[in-house]
Coordinates of C-alpha atoms in Angstrom, one line a residue:
X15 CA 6.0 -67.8 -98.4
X16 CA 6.9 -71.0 -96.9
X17 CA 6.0 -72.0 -93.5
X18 CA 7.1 -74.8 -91.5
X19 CA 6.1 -76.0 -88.1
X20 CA 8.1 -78.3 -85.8
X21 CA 7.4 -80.2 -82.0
X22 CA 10.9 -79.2 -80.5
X23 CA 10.1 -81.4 -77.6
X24 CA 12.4 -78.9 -76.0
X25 CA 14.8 -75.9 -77.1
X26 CA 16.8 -75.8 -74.0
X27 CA 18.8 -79.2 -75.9
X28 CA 22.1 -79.1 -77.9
X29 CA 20.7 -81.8 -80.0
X30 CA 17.5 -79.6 -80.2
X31 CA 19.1 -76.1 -81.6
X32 CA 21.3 -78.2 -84.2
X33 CA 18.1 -79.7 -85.5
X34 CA 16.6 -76.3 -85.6
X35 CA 19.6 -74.8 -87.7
X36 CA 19.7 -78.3 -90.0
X37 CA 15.8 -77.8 -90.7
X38 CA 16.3 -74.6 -91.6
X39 CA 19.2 -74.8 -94.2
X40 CA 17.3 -77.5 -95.6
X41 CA 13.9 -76.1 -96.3
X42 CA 14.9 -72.5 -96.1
X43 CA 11.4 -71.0 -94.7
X44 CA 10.0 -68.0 -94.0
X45 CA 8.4 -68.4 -91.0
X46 CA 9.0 -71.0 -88.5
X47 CA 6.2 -72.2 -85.5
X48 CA 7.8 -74.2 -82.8
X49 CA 6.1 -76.4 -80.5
X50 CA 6.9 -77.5 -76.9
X51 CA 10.1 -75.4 -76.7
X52 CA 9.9 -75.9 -72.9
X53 CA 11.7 -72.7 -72.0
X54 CA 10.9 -68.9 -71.2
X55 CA 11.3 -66.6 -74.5
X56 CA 14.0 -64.4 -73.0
X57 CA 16.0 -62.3 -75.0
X58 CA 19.2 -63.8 -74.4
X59 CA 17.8 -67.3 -74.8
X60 CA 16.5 -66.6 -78.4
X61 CA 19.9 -64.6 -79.1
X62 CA 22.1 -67.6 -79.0
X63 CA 19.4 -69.5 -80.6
X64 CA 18.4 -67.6 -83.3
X65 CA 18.9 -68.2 -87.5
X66 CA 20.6 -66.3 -90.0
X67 CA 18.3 -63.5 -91.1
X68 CA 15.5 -64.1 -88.5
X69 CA 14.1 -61.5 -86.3
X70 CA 14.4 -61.8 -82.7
X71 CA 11.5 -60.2 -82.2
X72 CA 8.9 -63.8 -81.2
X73 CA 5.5 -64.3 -80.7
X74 CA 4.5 -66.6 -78.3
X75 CA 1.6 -67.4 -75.9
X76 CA 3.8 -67.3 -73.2
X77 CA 2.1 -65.7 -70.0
X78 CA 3.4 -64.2 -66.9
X79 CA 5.2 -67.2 -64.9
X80 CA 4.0 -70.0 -66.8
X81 CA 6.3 -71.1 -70.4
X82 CA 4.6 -70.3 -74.1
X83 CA 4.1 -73.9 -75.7
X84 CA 4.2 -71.9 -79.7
X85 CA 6.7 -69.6 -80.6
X86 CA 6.3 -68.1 -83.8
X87 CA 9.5 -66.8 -85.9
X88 CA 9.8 -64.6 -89.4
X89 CA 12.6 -63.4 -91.9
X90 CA 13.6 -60.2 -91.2
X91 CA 12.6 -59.3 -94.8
X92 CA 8.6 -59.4 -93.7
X93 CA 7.2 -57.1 -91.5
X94 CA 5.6 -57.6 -88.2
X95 CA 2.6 -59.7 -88.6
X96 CA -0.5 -58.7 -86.8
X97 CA -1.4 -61.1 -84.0
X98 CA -5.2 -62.0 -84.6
X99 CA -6.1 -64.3 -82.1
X100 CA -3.7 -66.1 -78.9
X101 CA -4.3 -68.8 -76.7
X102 CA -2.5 -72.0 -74.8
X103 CA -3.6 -74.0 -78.1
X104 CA -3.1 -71.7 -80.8
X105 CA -1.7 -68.5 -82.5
X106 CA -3.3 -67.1 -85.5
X107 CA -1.2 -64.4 -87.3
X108 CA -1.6 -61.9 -90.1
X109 CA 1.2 -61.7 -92.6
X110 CA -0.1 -58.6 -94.8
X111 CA -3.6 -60.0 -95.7
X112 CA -2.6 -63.7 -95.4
X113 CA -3.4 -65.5 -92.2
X114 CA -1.4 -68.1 -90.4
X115 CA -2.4 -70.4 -87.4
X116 CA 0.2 -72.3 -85.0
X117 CA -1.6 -75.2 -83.2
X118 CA -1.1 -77.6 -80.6
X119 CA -4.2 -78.5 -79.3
X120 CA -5.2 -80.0 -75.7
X121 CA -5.2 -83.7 -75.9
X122 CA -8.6 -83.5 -73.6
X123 CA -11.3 -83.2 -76.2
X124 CA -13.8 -80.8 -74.6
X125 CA -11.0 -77.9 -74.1
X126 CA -10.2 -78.6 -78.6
X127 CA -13.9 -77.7 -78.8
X128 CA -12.8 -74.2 -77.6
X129 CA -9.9 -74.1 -80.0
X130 CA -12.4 -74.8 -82.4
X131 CA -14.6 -71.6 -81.3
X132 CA -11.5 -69.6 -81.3
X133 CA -10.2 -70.4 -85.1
X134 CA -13.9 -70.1 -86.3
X135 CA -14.1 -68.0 -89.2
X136 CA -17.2 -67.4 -89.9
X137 CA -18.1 -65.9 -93.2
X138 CA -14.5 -63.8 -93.2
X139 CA -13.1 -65.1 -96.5
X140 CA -8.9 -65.2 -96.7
X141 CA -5.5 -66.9 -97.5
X142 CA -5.3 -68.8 -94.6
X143 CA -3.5 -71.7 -93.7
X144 CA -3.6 -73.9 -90.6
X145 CA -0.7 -76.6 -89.3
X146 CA 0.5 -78.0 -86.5
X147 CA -0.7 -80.6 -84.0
X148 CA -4.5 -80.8 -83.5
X149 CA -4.5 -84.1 -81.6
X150 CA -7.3 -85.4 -83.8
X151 CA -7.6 -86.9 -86.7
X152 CA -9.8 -87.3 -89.7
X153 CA -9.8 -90.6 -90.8
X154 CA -9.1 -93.9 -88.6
X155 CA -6.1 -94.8 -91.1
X156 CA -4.6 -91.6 -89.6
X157 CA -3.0 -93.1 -86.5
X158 CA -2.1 -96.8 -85.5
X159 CA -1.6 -97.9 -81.8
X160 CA -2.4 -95.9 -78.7
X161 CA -5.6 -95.0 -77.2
X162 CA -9.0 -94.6 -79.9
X163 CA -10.2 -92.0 -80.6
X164 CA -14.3 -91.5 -80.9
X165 CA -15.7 -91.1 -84.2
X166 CA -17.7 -88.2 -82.4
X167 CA -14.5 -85.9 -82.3
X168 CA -13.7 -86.9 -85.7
X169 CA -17.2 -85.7 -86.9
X170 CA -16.6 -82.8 -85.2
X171 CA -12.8 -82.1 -86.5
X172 CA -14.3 -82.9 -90.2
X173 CA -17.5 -80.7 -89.7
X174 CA -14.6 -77.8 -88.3
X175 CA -12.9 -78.2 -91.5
X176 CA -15.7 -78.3 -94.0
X177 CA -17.0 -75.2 -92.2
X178 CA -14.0 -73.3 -92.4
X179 CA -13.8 -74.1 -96.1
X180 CA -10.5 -76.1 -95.0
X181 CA -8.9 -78.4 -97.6
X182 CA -6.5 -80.8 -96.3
X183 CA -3.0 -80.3 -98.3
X184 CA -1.4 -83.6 -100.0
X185 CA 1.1 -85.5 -97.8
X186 CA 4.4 -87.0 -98.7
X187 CA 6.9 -88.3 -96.8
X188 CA 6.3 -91.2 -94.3
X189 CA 2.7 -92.3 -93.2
X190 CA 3.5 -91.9 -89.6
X191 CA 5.3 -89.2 -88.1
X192 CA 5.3 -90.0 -84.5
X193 CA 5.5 -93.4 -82.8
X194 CA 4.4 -93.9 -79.1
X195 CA 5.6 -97.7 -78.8
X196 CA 7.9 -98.9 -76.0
X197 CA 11.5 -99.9 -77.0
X198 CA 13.0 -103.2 -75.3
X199 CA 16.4 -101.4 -74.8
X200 CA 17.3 -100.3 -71.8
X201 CA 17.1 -96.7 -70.8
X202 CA 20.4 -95.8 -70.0
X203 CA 23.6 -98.1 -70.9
X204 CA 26.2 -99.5 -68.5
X205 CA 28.9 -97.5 -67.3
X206 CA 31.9 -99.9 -68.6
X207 CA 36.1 -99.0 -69.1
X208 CA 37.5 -99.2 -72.8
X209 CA 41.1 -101.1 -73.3
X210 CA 41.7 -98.4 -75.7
X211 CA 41.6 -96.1 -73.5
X212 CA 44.4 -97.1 -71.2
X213 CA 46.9 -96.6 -74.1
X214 CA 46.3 -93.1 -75.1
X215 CA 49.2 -91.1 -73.5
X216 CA 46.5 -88.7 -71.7
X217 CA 44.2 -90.9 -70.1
X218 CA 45.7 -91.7 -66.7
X219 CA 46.5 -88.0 -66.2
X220 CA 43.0 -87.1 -66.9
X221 CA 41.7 -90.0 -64.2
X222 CA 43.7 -88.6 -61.9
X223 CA 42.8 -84.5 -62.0
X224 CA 39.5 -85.6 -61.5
X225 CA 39.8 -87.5 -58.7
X226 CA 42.0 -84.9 -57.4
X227 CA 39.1 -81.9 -57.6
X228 CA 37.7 -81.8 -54.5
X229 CA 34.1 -82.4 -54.1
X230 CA 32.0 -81.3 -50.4
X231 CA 30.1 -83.4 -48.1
X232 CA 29.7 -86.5 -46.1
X233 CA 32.0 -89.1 -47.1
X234 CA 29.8 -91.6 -49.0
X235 CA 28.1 -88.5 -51.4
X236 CA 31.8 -87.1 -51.8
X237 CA 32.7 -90.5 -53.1
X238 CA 29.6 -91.5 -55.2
X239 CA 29.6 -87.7 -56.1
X240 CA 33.5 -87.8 -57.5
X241 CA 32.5 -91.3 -59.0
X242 CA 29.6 -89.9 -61.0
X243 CA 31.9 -87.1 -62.0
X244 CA 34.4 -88.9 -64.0
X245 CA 32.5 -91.1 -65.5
X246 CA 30.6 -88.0 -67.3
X247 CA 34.2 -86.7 -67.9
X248 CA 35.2 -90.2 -69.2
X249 CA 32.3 -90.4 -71.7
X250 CA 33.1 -86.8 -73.0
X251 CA 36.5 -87.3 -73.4
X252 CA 35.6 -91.0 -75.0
X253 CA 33.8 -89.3 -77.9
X254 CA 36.4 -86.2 -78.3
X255 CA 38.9 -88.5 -78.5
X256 CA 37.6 -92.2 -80.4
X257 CA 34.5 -91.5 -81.7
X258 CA 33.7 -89.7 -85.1
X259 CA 30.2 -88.5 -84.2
X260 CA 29.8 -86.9 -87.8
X261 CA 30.2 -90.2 -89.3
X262 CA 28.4 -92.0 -86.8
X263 CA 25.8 -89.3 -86.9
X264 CA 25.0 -89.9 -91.1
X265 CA 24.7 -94.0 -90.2
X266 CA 22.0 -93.6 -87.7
X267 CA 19.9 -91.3 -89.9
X268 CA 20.6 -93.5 -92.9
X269 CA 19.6 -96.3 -90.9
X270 CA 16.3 -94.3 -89.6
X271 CA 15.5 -94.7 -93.6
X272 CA 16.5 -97.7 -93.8
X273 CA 14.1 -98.4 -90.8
X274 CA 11.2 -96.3 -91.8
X275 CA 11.1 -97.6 -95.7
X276 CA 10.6 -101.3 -94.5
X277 CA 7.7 -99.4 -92.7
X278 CA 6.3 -98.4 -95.2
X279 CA 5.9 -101.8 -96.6
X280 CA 3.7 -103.1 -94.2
X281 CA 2.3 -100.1 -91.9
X282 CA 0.6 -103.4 -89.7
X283 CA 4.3 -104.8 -88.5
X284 CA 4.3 -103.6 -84.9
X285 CA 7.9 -105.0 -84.6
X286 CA 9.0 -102.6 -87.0
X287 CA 7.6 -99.6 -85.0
X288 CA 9.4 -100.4 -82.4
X289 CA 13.3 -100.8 -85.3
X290 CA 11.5 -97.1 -85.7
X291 CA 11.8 -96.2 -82.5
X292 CA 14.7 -97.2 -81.9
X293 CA 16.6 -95.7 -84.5
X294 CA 15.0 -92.4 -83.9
X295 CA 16.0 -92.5 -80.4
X296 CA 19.8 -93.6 -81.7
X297 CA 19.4 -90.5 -84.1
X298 CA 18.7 -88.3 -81.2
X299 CA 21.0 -89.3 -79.2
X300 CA 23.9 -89.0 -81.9
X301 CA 22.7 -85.8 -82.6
X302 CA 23.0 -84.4 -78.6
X303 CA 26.6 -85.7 -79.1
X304 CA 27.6 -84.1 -81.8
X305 CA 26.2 -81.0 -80.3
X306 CA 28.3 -81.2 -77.4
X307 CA 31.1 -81.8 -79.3
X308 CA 31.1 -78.7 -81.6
X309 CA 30.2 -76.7 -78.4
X310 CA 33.6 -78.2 -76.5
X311 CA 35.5 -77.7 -80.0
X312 CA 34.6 -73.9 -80.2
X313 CA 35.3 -73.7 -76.7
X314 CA 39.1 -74.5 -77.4
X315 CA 39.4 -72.5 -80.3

């Protein structure tokens, strides 16, 4: 059975729900934990979200008013698992006799000594695998920048695993997964008018339906309102129309390897954390647009 785990950071995304489908054709799992998805497990929601030949039917801690922060989802070829144990930091499932936990722990260190009462097994002896984020560590070399973390919590995360009869499972891959440096590029970039784009034959006529919708209240929001407007419908209609956003899609991920091999040369060059960063963020950002773009494409078909 293979299980996979992923910190969605939000489902409610475009960019989000294609990640979801291209992590699934490429490691084909059985069940899937998702972190953070930042939205209420509705039916409808998890209907136009869900994957080929994966139930509908999730387990999540979500309670009454308040959003679940780990969903759990299964192939419909396995049955129902048994939910063990559910809290706001973890999920512990039984899959016929094997036993599965979801975490993402608190990042204040006295409520992950709870979580750590919770997922005590005592002297119960089964298959049972643990993943996600625990928002510890075991060894210093686990994490670079950011806030330190006491070697008393350590102790105590390497004492829980020991006691547990835990064994940590090989890595491969990069040494960091997560990067919580600053970029020096600006948030958002400026708003600025292609030349290109006043020869194609259906720009003009574009510019001026949408100045022509009409648009409610006093006159200085109706015109920064109808400004704001078109230049969301000018970006759009920029990438329908110029940009490949496949092509420009498979650059940015090659150069987030490109970025995250030179890494792994020297794990000490805080400059390259922040190319890192950067690219990701490119990568995401590619990835929300090409999103949008198969959504406006199916639309018209």
């Amino acid at each position: 059975m293979r299980v996979f785990y992923w910190n969605a950071q939000g489902l409610a995304k475009d960019g989000a729900r294609a990640k979801l489908k291209e992590l699934y054709h490429l490691h084909k799992p059985d069940v899937i934990c998702i972190a953070e998805p930042k939205v209420f497990c509705t039916t409808r929601f998890v209907r136009s979200s869900i994957l080929d030949d994966f139930s509908e039917d999730v387990i999540t801690n979500e309670v009454v008013g308040e959003k679940g922060n780990i969903w759990v989802l299964w192939r419909n070829s396995l049955a129902r698992p048994g939910i063990l144990s559910s809290s706001k930091q973890a999920i512990t499932l039984n899959f016929d006799g094997d036993w599965i936990t979801a975490v993402h722990a608190s990042c204040d260190p006295v409520a992950r000594r709870t979580l750590c009462q919770q997922l005590g097994l005592g002297f119960v002896s089964v298959p049972w695998l643990v993943l996600g984020d625990v928002n510890c560590i075991l060894r210093l070399d686990e994490k670079k920048g950011g806030s330190s973390i006491l070697s008393i919590f350590m102790n105590e995360f390497r004492s829980w695993t020991s006691d547990n009869g835990l064994v940590e499972a090989d890595s491969i891959g990069k040494k960091y997964t997560w990067y919580a440096f600053d970029s020096p590029r600006p948030a958002r970039a400026p708003f600025r008018i292609q030349k290109m784009w006043l020869d194609h034959p259906s720009f003009m006529q574009l510019v001026q339906d949408n100045r022509n919708l009409p648009f409610y209240g006093a006159p200085p929001f109706v015109f920064s309102g109808k400004l704001k407007r078109l230049k969301e419908v000018l970006k759009h209609w920029n990438r329908t129309v110029f940009g490949d956003v496949q092509f420009r899609l498979k650059q940015a991920e090659l150069r987030l390897k490109s970025e995250n091999d030179l890494l792994d040369l020297d794990l000490t060059d805080e400059f390259q954390f922040t190319k890192v960063a950067d690219a990701q963020k490119e990568v995401d950002e590619v990835r929300t647009d090409f999103a949008v773009m198969l959504k406006l494409k199916s639309r018209v078909t």
